Coordinates of C-alpha atoms and ligand atoms in Angstrom, one line a residue:
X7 CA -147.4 -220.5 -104.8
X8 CA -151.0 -220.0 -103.5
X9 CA -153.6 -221.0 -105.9
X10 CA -157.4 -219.3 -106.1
X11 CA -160.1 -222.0 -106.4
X12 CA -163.1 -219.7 -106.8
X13 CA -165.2 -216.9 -106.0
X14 CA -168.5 -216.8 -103.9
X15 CA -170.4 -214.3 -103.4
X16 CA -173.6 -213.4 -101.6
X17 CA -176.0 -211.4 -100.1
X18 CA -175.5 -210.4 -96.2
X19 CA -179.2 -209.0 -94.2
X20 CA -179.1 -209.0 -90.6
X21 CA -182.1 -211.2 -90.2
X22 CA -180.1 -213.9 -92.1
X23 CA -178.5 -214.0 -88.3
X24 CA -181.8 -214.7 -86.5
X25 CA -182.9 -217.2 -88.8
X26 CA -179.9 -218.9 -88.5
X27 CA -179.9 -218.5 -84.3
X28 CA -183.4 -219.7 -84.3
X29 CA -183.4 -222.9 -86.4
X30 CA -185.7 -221.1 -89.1
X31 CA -183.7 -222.6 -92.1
X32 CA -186.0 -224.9 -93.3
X33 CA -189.4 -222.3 -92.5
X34 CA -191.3 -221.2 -95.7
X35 CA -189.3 -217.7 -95.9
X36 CA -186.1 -218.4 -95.3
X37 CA -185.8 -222.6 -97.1
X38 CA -185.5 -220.7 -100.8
X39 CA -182.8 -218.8 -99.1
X40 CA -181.1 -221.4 -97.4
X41 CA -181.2 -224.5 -100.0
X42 CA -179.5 -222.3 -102.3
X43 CA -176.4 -223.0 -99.9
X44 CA -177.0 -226.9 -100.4
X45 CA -174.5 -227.4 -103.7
X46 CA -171.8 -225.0 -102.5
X47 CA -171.1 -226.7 -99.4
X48 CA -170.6 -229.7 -101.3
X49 CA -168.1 -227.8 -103.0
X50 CA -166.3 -226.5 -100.5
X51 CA -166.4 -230.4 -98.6
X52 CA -164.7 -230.9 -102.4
X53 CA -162.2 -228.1 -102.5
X54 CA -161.1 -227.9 -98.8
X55 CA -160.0 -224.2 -99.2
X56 CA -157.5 -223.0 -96.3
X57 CA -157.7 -219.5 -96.4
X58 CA -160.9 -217.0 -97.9
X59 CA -159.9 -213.2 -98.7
X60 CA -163.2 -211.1 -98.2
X61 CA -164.8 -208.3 -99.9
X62 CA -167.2 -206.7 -97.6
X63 CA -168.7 -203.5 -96.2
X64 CA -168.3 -202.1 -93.1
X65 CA -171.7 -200.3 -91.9
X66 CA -170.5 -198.5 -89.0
X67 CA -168.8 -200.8 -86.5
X68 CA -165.5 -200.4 -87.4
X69 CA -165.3 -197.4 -89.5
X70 CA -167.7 -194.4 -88.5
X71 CA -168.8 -191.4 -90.6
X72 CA -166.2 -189.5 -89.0
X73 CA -163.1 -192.0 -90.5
X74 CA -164.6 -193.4 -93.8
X75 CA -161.4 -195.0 -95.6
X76 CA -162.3 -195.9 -99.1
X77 CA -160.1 -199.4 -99.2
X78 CA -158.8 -200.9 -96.0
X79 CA -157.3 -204.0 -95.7
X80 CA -157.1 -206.5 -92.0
X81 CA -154.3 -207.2 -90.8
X82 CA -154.4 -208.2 -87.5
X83 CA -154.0 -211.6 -85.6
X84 CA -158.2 -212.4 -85.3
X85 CA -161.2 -210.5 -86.4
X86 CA -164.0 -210.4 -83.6
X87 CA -167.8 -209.6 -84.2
X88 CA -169.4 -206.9 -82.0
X89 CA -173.1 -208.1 -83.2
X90 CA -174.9 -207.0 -86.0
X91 CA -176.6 -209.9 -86.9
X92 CA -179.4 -209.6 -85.0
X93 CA -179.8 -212.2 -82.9
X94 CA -176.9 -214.3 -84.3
X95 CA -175.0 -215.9 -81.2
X96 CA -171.8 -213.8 -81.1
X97 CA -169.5 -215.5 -83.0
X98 CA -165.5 -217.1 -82.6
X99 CA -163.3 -214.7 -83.5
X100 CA -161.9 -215.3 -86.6
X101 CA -158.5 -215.9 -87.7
X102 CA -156.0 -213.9 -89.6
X103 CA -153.8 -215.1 -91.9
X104 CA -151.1 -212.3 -91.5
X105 CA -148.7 -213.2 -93.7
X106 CA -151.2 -212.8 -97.0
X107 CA -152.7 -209.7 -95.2
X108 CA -149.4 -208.0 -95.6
X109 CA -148.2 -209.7 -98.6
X110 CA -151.6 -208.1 -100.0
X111 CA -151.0 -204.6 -98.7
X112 CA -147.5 -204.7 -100.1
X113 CA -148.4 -205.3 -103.8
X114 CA -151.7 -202.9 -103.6
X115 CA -149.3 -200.4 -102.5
X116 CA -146.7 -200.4 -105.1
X117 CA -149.3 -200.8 -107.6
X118 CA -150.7 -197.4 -106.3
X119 CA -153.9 -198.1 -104.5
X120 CA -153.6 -195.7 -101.4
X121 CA -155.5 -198.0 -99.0
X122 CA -155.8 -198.2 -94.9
X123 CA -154.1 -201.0 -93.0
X124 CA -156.0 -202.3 -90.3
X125 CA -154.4 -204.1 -87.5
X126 CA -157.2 -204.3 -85.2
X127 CA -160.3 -204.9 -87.2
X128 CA -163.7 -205.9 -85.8
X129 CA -166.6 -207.1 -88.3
X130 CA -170.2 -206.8 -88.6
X131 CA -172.6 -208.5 -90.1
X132 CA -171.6 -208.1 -93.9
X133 CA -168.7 -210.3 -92.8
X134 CA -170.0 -212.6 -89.8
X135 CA -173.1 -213.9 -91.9
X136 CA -171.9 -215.2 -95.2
X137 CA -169.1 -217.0 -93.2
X138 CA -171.8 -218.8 -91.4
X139 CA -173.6 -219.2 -94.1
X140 CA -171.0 -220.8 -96.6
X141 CA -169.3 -223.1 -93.2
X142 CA -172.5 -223.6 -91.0
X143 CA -170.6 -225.7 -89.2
X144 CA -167.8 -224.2 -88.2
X145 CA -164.9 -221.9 -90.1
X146 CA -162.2 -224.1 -91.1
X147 CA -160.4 -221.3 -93.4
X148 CA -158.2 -218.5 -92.1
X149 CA -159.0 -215.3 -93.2
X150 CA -158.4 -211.5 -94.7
X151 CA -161.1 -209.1 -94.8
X152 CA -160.9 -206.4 -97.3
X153 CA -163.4 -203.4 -96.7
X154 CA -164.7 -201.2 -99.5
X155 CA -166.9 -197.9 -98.5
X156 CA -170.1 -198.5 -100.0
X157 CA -171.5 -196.5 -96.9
X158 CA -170.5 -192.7 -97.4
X159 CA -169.9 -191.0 -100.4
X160 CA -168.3 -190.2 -102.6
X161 CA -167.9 -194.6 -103.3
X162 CA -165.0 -195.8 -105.7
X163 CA -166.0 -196.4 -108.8
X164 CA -167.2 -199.9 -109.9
X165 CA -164.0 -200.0 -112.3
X166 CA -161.9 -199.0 -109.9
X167 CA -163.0 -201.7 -107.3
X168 CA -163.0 -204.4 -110.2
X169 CA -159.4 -203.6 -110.6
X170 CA -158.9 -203.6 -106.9
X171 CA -160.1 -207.0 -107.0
X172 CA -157.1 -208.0 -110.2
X173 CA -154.3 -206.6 -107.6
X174 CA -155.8 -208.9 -104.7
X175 CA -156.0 -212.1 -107.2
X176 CA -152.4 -210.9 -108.6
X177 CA -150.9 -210.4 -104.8
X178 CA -152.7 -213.8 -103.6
X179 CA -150.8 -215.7 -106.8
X180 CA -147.8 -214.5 -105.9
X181 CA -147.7 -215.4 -102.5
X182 CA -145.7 -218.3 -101.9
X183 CA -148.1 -220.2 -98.8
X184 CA -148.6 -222.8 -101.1
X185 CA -152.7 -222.8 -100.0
X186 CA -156.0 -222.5 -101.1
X187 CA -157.4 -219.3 -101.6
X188 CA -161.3 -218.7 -101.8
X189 CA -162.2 -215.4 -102.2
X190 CA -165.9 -214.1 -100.9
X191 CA -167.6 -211.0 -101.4
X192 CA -170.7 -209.8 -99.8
X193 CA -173.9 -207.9 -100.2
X194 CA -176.4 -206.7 -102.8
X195 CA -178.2 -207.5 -104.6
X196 CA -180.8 -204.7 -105.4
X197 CA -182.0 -203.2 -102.1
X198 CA -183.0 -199.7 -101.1
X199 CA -183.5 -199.2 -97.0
X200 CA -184.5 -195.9 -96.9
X201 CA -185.9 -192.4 -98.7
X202 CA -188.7 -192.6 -101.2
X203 CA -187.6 -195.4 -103.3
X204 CA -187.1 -197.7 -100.0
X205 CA -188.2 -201.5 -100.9
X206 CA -186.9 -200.7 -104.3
X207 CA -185.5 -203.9 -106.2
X208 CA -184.7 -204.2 -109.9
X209 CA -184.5 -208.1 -110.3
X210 CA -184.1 -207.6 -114.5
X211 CA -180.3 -205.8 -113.6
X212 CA -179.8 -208.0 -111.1
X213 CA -180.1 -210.9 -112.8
X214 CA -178.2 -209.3 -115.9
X215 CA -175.3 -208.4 -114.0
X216 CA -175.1 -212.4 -112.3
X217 CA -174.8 -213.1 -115.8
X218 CA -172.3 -210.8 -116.9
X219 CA -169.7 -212.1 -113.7
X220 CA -169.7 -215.7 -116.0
X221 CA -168.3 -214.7 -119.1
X222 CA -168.4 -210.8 -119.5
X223 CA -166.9 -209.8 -116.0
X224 CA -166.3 -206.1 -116.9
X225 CA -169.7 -205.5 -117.9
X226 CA -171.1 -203.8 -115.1
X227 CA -167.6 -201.2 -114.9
X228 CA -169.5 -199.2 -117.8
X229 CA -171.7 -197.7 -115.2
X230 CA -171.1 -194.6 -113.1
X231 CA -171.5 -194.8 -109.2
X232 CA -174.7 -192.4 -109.4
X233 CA -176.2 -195.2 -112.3
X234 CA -175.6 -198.2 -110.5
X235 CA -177.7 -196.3 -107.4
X236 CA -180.2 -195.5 -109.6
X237 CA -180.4 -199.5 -110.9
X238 CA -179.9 -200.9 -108.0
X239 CA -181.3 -199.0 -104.6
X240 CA -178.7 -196.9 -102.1
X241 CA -177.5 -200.1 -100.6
X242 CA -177.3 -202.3 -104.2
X243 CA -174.2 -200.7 -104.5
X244 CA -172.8 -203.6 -102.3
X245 CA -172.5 -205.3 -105.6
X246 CA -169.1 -203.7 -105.7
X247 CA -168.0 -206.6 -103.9
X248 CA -169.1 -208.8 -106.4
X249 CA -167.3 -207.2 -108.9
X250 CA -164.3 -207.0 -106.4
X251 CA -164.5 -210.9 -106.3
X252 CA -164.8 -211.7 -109.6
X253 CA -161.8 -209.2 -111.2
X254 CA -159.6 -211.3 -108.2
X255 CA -161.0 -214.1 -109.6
X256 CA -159.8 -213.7 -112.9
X257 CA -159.6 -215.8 -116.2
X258 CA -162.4 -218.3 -117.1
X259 CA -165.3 -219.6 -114.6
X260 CA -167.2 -222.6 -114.3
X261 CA -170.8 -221.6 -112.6
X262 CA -170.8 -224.0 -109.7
X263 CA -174.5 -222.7 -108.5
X264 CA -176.2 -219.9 -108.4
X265 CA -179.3 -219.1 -106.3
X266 CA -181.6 -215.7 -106.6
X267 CA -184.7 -214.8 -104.3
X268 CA -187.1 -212.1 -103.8
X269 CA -187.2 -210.5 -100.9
X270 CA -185.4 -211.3 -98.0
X271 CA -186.1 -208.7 -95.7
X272 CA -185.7 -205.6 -98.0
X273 CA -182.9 -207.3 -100.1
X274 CA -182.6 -209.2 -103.5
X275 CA -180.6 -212.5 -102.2
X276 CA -178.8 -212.7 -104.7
X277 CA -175.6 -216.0 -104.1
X278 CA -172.9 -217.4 -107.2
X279 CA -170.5 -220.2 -106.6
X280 CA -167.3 -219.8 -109.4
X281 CA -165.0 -222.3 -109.6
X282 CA -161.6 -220.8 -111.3
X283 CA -160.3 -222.9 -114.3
X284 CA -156.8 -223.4 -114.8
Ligands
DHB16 C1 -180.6 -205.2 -95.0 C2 -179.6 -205.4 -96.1 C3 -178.3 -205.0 -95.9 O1 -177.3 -205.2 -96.9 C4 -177.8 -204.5 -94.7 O2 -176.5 -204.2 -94.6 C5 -178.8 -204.2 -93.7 C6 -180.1 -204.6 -93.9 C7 -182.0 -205.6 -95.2 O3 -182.5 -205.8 -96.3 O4 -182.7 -205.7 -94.1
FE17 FE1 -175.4 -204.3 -96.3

């Protein structure tokens, strides 16, 4: 049976991209970012996962306003990136690992979540970036991308993504390719890119709700949609995949490294290593 070694999460700004294409890693701006990436790829030289399940959200390239599903699942042979990274070279296509894919649809569907199925699937940056950033060197995992709309309301609830993310950890358990499993999810933390409140960043809730994925995962499922927005900017919302990650996740975590910095671009860079005890 497939075993889950952890969860990592992290923020995913376009600029991250151009920073990365240009060299600017170590470059006053971006080195807080960046170093905080040091202790996990130790950890994943360590833990040699073969295959990473991510949360993320689509911001237009694959889904449009016009066809907004709420959960859809890849399941197609390779992913490609049509650039949103500004400036990030275009990146390998990634590869599918179809057999979990569908193993994953098949147990989300009989425990009732009514989600797409994707078998072409590009991805943007929200998926391209934190790839790069968690393998600079290369993507040695297959993969399964797993889209929530945090994009176009009406969102899903942050409860009901949390226990999106216990079928995903339930389906990946019970899927007999005897690998690895990392699961990633991306974006957050507080950020706000537009309206009156753009540049808004609440680093007390953000910090509070890093916390609460340790030892208190359900915490942030007591807020409404419409509350978290109001904590966390428009776009904060993205912590949805945070939440996603952790309820796949599951049981008790060991904090492998966490890493917070204010601002990158408009965003709270918010990134948590969790290593899954037995
Ligand atoms: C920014 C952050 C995002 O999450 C995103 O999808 C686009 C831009 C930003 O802060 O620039
Ligand atoms: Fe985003």
């Amino acid at each position: 049976m497939a075993r889950i070694v952890g969860g990592l999460t992290t923020s995913h700004v376009p600029a991250i991209g151009g920073a990365i294409a240009r060299g600017l890693q170590a470059e006053p701006y971006w080195k807080p970012f960046f170093d905080g990436f040091l202790p996990v790829h130790q950890w994943l030289d360590e833990v040699k996962p073969d295959v990473a399940v991510v949360f993320y959200n689509d911001h237009g390239l694959n889904f449009f306003l016009d066809k907004m599903p709420t959960f859809a699942v890849g399941a197609a042979p390779e992913y490609r990136n049509a650039d949103e990274g500004w400036g990030i070279p275009t990146s390998a296509p990634f590869h599918g690992q179809q057999d979990l894919s569908w193993h994953i649809i098949e147990h989300l569907v009989a425990r009732e979540f009514d989600i797409t199925t994707c078998q072409e699937m590009l991805v943007d940056h929200a998926f391209t970036l934190p790839m790069k950033l968690f393998w600079p060197n290369g993507v040695p995992v297959t993969v399964v991308p797993v889209c929530i709309n945090t994009v176009q309301f009406p969102l899903p609830s942050a409860r009901r993504c949390y226990q999106l993310g216990q079928a995903v950890g339930e389906a990946v358990r019970s899927w007999d390719g005897d690998r690895k499993v990392v699961v990633i999810g991306t974006g957050g933390l507080s950020h706000q890119l537009d309206g009156e409140r753009a540049g808004f960043i609440n680093k007390p809730f953000d910090l509070k709700f890093m916390e609460s994925l340790v030892d208190d995962p359900e915490w942030a499922t007591q807020y409404s949609i419409h509350e978290l927005v109001e904590k966390t900017g428009t776009q904060g919302v993205e912590l949805l995949m945070w939440l996603a990650t952790r309820g796949a996740v599951a049981g008790r975590v060991r904090k492998v490294h966490t890493n917070y910095h204010i601002p990158i671009s408009n965003t709270a860079a918010g990134m948590m290593a969790l290593e899954a005890l037995a």
